[in-house]
PDB file of C-alpha atoms in Angstrom:
ATOM      1  CA  MET A   1      26.079 -26.657 -53.449  1.00  0.00           C
ATOM      2  CA  HIS A   2      24.900 -24.463 -55.966  1.00  0.00           C
ATOM      3  CA  PHE A   3      21.136 -23.983 -53.979  1.00  0.00           C
ATOM      4  CA  LEU A   4      23.470 -23.223 -50.406  1.00  0.00           C
ATOM      5  CA  PHE A   5      25.275 -20.212 -52.135  1.00  0.00           C
ATOM      6  CA  LYS A   6      22.240 -18.675 -53.418  1.00  0.00           C
ATOM      7  CA  LEU A   7      20.118 -19.218 -49.950  1.00  0.00           C
ATOM      8  CA  PHE A   8      23.456 -17.633 -48.383  1.00  0.00           C
ATOM      9  CA  VAL A   9      23.607 -14.487 -50.930  1.00  0.00           C
ATOM     10  CA  LEU A  10      19.383 -14.306 -49.977  1.00  0.00           C
ATOM     11  CA  ILE A  11      19.520 -14.407 -46.161  1.00  0.00           C
ATOM     12  CA  LEU A  12      22.892 -12.021 -46.708  1.00  0.00           C
ATOM     13  CA  ASN A  13      20.462  -9.452 -48.797  1.00  0.00           C
ATOM     14  CA  LEU A  14      17.557  -9.795 -46.508  1.00  0.00           C
ATOM     15  CA  THR A  15      19.995  -8.476 -43.482  1.00  0.00           C
ATOM     16  CA  LEU A  16      21.362  -5.695 -45.352  1.00  0.00           C
ATOM     17  CA  ILE A  17      18.515  -4.212 -46.415  1.00  0.00           C
ATOM     18  CA  SER A  18      16.272  -4.819 -42.560  1.00  0.00           C
ATOM     19  CA  ASN A  19      19.642  -3.237 -41.655  1.00  0.00           C
ATOM     20  CA  VAL A  20      19.096   0.182 -44.166  1.00  0.00           C
ATOM     21  CA  LYS A  21      15.469   0.184 -43.112  1.00  0.00           C
ATOM     22  CA  SER A  22      16.002   0.008 -39.672  1.00  0.00           C
ATOM     23  CA  GLN A  23      19.062   2.937 -39.733  1.00  0.00           C
ATOM     24  CA  SER A  24      16.703   5.205 -42.166  1.00  0.00           C
ATOM     25  CA  TYR A  25      14.097   4.718 -39.895  1.00  0.00           C
ATOM     26  CA  ASN A  26      16.141   6.093 -36.895  1.00  0.00           C
ATOM     27  CA  ASP A  27      17.748   8.372 -38.226  1.00  0.00           C
ATOM     28  CA  VAL A  28      16.450  12.305 -38.490  1.00  0.00           C
ATOM     29  CA  ILE A  29      17.188  13.792 -41.680  1.00  0.00           C
ATOM     30  CA  CYS A  30      17.242  17.469 -42.299  1.00  0.00           C
ATOM     31  CA  ARG A  31      16.705  19.263 -45.168  1.00  0.00           C
ATOM     32  CA  ARG A  32      18.671  21.936 -46.614  1.00  0.00           C
ATOM     33  CA  PRO A  33      16.520  25.314 -47.469  1.00  0.00           C
ATOM     34  CA  TRP A  34      18.644  26.161 -50.147  1.00  0.00           C
ATOM     35  CA  TYR A  35      18.873  22.784 -51.908  1.00  0.00           C
ATOM     36  CA  PHE A  36      14.501  23.252 -51.768  1.00  0.00           C
ATOM     37  CA  ASN A  37      14.454  24.482 -55.704  1.00  0.00           C
ATOM     38  CA  SER A  38      16.335  21.250 -56.999  1.00  0.00           C
ATOM     39  CA  PRO A  39      14.947  17.928 -57.908  1.00  0.00           C
ATOM     40  CA  ARG A  40      17.164  16.461 -55.481  1.00  0.00           C
ATOM     41  CA  PRO A  41      18.017  18.450 -52.384  1.00  0.00           C
ATOM     42  CA  ALA A  42      20.838  17.082 -49.972  1.00  0.00           C
ATOM     43  CA  PRO A  43      19.664  15.990 -46.926  1.00  0.00           C
ATOM     44  CA  MET A  44      21.327  16.350 -43.637  1.00  0.00           C
ATOM     45  CA  ARG A  45      21.871  13.402 -40.915  1.00  0.00           C
ATOM     46  CA  CYS A  46      21.646  14.348 -37.412  1.00  0.00           C
ATOM     47  CA  PRO A  47      23.793  11.767 -35.054  1.00  0.00           C
ATOM     48  CA  THR A  48      22.739   8.566 -33.266  1.00  0.00           C
ATOM     49  CA  ALA A  49      20.091   9.261 -30.471  1.00  0.00           C
ATOM     50  CA  SER A  50      20.953   8.254 -27.573  1.00  0.00           C
ATOM     51  CA  PHE A  51      19.383   6.762 -24.154  1.00  0.00           C
ATOM     52  CA  PHE A  52      19.042  10.162 -22.698  1.00  0.00           C
ATOM     53  CA  THR A  53      18.731  12.401 -25.663  1.00  0.00           C
ATOM     54  CA  TYR A  54      17.546  12.647 -29.254  1.00  0.00           C
ATOM     55  CA  TYR A  55      17.652  14.637 -32.467  1.00  0.00           C
ATOM     56  CA  GLU A  56      15.336  16.900 -34.221  1.00  0.00           C
ATOM     57  CA  CYS A  57      15.286  19.269 -36.849  1.00  0.00           C
ATOM     58  CA  CYS A  58      15.178  23.327 -36.184  1.00  0.00           C
ATOM     59  CA  GLY A  59      15.479  26.380 -36.970  1.00  0.00           C
ATOM     60  CA  GLU A  60      13.829  28.592 -39.220  1.00  0.00           C
ATOM     61  CA  PHE A  61      13.483  26.337 -42.207  1.00  0.00           C
ATOM     62  CA  LEU A  62      13.884  23.300 -40.373  1.00  0.00           C
ATOM     63  CA  GLU A  63      17.686  22.648 -41.388  1.00  0.00           C
ATOM     64  CA  ASN A  64      19.630  22.400 -38.028  1.00  0.00           C
ATOM     65  CA  CYS A  65      19.538  19.251 -35.957  1.00  0.00           C
ATOM     66  CA  CYS A  66      19.211  19.884 -32.810  1.00  0.00           C
ATOM     67  CA  TRP A  67      19.251  17.488 -29.273  1.00  0.00           C
ATOM     68  CA  ARG A  68      16.766  17.538 -26.542  1.00  0.00           C
ATOM     69  CA  PHE A  69      16.325  15.391 -23.408  1.00  0.00           C
ATOM     70  CA  ARG A  70      13.816  12.247 -23.374  1.00  0.00           C
ATOM     71  CA  GLN A  71      11.113  12.517 -21.014  1.00  0.00           C
ATOM     72  CA  GLU A  72      10.680   9.265 -19.812  1.00  0.00           C
ATOM     73  CA  PRO A  73      14.235   8.091 -18.440  1.00  0.00           C
ATOM     74  CA  ILE A  74      14.069  11.773 -16.744  1.00  0.00           C
ATOM     75  CA  ILE A  75      10.576  11.270 -15.319  1.00  0.00           C
ATOM     76  CA  ILE A  76      11.322   7.350 -14.350  1.00  0.00           C
ATOM     77  CA  GLY A  77      14.583   8.549 -12.385  1.00  0.00           C
ATOM     78  CA  VAL A  78      12.473  11.514 -10.287  1.00  0.00           C
ATOM     79  CA  ILE A  79      10.196   8.296  -9.592  1.00  0.00           C
ATOM     80  CA  LEU A  80      12.701   6.117  -8.233  1.00  0.00           C
ATOM     81  CA  LEU A  81      14.815   8.980  -6.584  1.00  0.00           C
ATOM     82  CA  VAL A  82      10.786   9.885  -4.705  1.00  0.00           C
ATOM     83  CA  LEU A  83      10.453   6.381  -3.918  1.00  0.00           C
ATOM     84  CA  LEU A  84      14.280   5.930  -2.348  1.00  0.00           C
ATOM     85  CA  LEU A  85      13.708   8.493  -0.518  1.00  0.00           C
ATOM     86  CA  LEU A  86      10.414   7.619   0.812  1.00  0.00           C
ATOM     87  CA  VAL A  87      11.671   4.120   1.253  1.00  0.00           C
ATOM     88  CA  CYS A  88      14.952   5.476   3.198  1.00  0.00           C
ATOM     89  CA  CYS A  89      12.400   7.966   5.666  1.00  0.00           C
ATOM     90  CA  CYS A  90      10.328   5.035   5.981  1.00  0.00           C
ATOM     91  CA  CYS A  91      13.293   2.897   7.507  1.00  0.00           C
ATOM     92  CA  CYS A  92      14.600   5.477   9.604  1.00  0.00           C
ATOM     93  CA  VAL A  93      11.128   6.291  11.557  1.00  0.00           C
ATOM     94  CA  SER A  94      10.952   2.229  11.890  1.00  0.00           C
ATOM     95  CA  TRP A  95      14.273   2.602  13.590  1.00  0.00           C
ATOM     96  CA  ILE A  96      13.073   5.224  16.027  1.00  0.00           C
ATOM     97  CA  PHE A  97      10.421   3.259  16.965  1.00  0.00           C
ATOM     98  CA  VAL A  98      12.194   0.120  17.330  1.00  0.00           C
ATOM     99  CA  GLY A  99      14.892   0.985  19.150  1.00  0.00           C
ATOM    100  CA  ARG A 100      12.048   2.940  21.664  1.00  0.00           C
ATOM    101  CA  LYS A 101      10.685  -0.201  21.996  1.00  0.00           C
ATOM    102  CA  LYS A 102      13.650  -2.243  22.434  1.00  0.00           C
ATOM    103  CA  LYS A 103      14.805   0.393  25.242  1.00  0.00           C
ATOM    104  CA  SER A 104      12.057   0.270  27.024  1.00  0.00           C
ATOM    105  CA  SER A 105      11.576  -3.651  27.160  1.00  0.00           C
ATOM    106  CA  ASN A 106      15.202  -3.655  28.514  1.00  0.00           C
ATOM    107  CA  ILE A 107      13.223  -3.556  31.732  1.00  0.00           C
ATOM    108  CA  GLU A 108      12.763  -6.192  33.536  1.00  0.00           C
ATOM    109  CA  PRO A 109       8.905  -7.526  34.010  1.00  0.00           C
ATOM    110  CA  GLU A 110       7.351  -7.661  37.067  1.00  0.00           C
ATOM    111  CA  LYS A 111       7.848 -11.390  38.547  1.00  0.00           C
ATOM    112  CA  LYS A 112       4.287 -13.222  39.229  1.00  0.00           C
ATOM    113  CA  PRO A 113       4.147 -13.912  42.960  1.00  0.00           C
ATOM    114  CA  THR A 114       4.735 -17.463  43.658  1.00  0.00           C
ATOM    115  CA  LYS A 115       3.182 -19.338  46.570  1.00  0.00           C
ATOM    116  CA  LYS A 116       6.063 -18.078  48.873  1.00  0.00           C
ATOM    117  CA  ASP A 117       6.422 -14.759  48.010  1.00  0.00           C
ATOM    118  CA  SER A 118       2.366 -14.521  48.989  1.00  0.00           C
ATOM    119  CA  GLN A 119       2.745 -15.953  52.222  1.00  0.00           C
ATOM    120  CA  ILE A 120       5.648 -13.118  53.179  1.00  0.00           C
ATOM    121  CA  GLN A 121       3.575 -10.667  52.029  1.00  0.00           C
ATOM    122  CA  THR A 122       0.708 -11.652  54.212  1.00  0.00           C
ATOM    123  CA  ILE A 123       2.482 -12.400  56.782  1.00  0.00           C
ATOM    124  CA  SER A 124       4.199  -9.110  56.335  1.00  0.00           C
ATOM    125  CA  SER A 125       1.060  -7.093  55.988  1.00  0.00           C
ATOM    126  CA  SER A 126       0.061  -8.523  59.615  1.00  0.00           C
ATOM    127  CA  THR A 127       1.368  -6.989  62.748  1.00  0.00           C
ATOM    128  CA  ILE A 128       3.780 -10.006  63.077  1.00  0.00           C
ATOM    129  CA  ASP A 129       7.782  -8.888  64.052  1.00  0.00           C
ATOM    130  CA  SER A 130       9.978  -9.765  61.450  1.00  0.00           C
ATOM    131  CA  GLY A 131      11.966 -12.521  63.389  1.00  0.00           C
ATOM    132  CA  THR A 132       8.730 -14.862  63.562  1.00  0.00           C
ATOM    133  CA  GLN A 133       8.491 -14.070  59.484  1.00  0.00           C
ATOM    134  CA  TRP A 134      11.642 -15.448  59.188  1.00  0.00           C
ATOM    135  CA  GLU A 135      10.963 -18.768  60.928  1.00  0.00           C
ATOM    136  CA  LEU A 136       7.601 -19.073  59.201  1.00  0.00           C
ATOM    137  CA  ARG A 137       9.265 -18.743  55.845  1.00  0.00           C
ATOM    138  CA  ARG A 138      11.963 -21.526  57.103  1.00  0.00           C
ATOM    139  CA  SER A 139       9.647 -23.592  58.130  1.00  0.00           C
ATOM    140  CA  TYR A 140       8.297 -23.451  54.608  1.00  0.00           C
ATOM    141  CA  GLU A 141      11.057 -24.175  53.026  1.00  0.00           C
ATOM    142  CA  GLU A 142      11.690 -27.441  55.083  1.00  0.00           C
ATOM    143  CA  THR A 143       8.328 -28.445  54.162  1.00  0.00           C
ATOM    144  CA  ASP A 144       9.347 -28.429  50.115  1.00  0.00           C
ATOM    145  CA  LYS A 145      12.974 -29.783  51.009  1.00  0.00           C
ATOM    146  CA  ARG A 146      10.867 -32.798  52.973  1.00  0.00           C
ATOM    147  CA  ARG A 147       8.996 -33.043  49.838  1.00  0.00           C
ATOM    148  CA  SER A 148      11.485 -33.085  47.332  1.00  0.00           C
ATOM    149  CA  TYR A 149      13.310 -35.779  49.880  1.00  0.00           C
ATOM    150  CA  ALA A 150      10.209 -38.005  49.501  1.00  0.00           C
ATOM    151  CA  ALA A 151       9.793 -37.415  45.476  1.00  0.00           C
ATOM    152  CA  ALA A 152      13.305 -38.566  45.333  1.00  0.00           C
ATOM    153  CA  ARG A 153      12.843 -41.285  47.478  1.00  0.00           C
ATOM    154  CA  ASP A 154      10.218 -42.709  45.873  1.00  0.00           C
ATOM    155  CA  GLN A 155      11.689 -42.190  42.683  1.00  0.00           C
ATOM    156  CA  GLU A 156      14.258 -44.540  43.822  1.00  0.00           C
ATOM    157  CA  LEU A 157      11.885 -47.000  45.183  1.00  0.00           C
ATOM    158  CA  ASP A 158      10.295 -46.866  41.596  1.00  0.00           C
ATOM    159  CA  TYR A 159      13.159 -47.316  39.398  1.00  0.00           C
ATOM    160  CA  GLN A 160      14.096 -50.051  41.881  1.00  0.00           C
ATOM    161  CA  TYR A 161      10.852 -51.982  41.128  1.00  0.00           C
ATOM    162  CA  PHE A 162      10.714 -51.731  37.742  1.00  0.00           C
ATOM    163  CA  GLN A 163      14.139 -52.879  36.904  1.00  0.00           C
TER     164      GLN A 163
END
């Protein structure tokens, strides 16, 4: 038990010493000029630094604490702002061009000519009157129906045969 107590005291002392060292390392201490002739001049401790600011000794004899802006967070903030604006501009430009493509793609594409259309076009380009064209078209559609009826009949026969 005595050993555990000594170990606890040792760990406590080490943590306190490390806290004091880190605190004195981070703090800025300025010396007042009227204490320079004394063997132990009274120091003046500056406030703790923040993320955006820090303190340093300033004045004629470095007797005052002056706060300053840190440059790193400001530079990083400006770079992030510029990148954000650049991304927004790129998005706007792409939105404009994609929007135009979508509007132009709404126009129906031309249909590929089928066999019926090509037959009608060749007939219409000739000197045959419209009545004859209608008869030719009607007869062409009837042959398609005949083919489909024949295909259906053959399919029924195949179905009956394979059962």
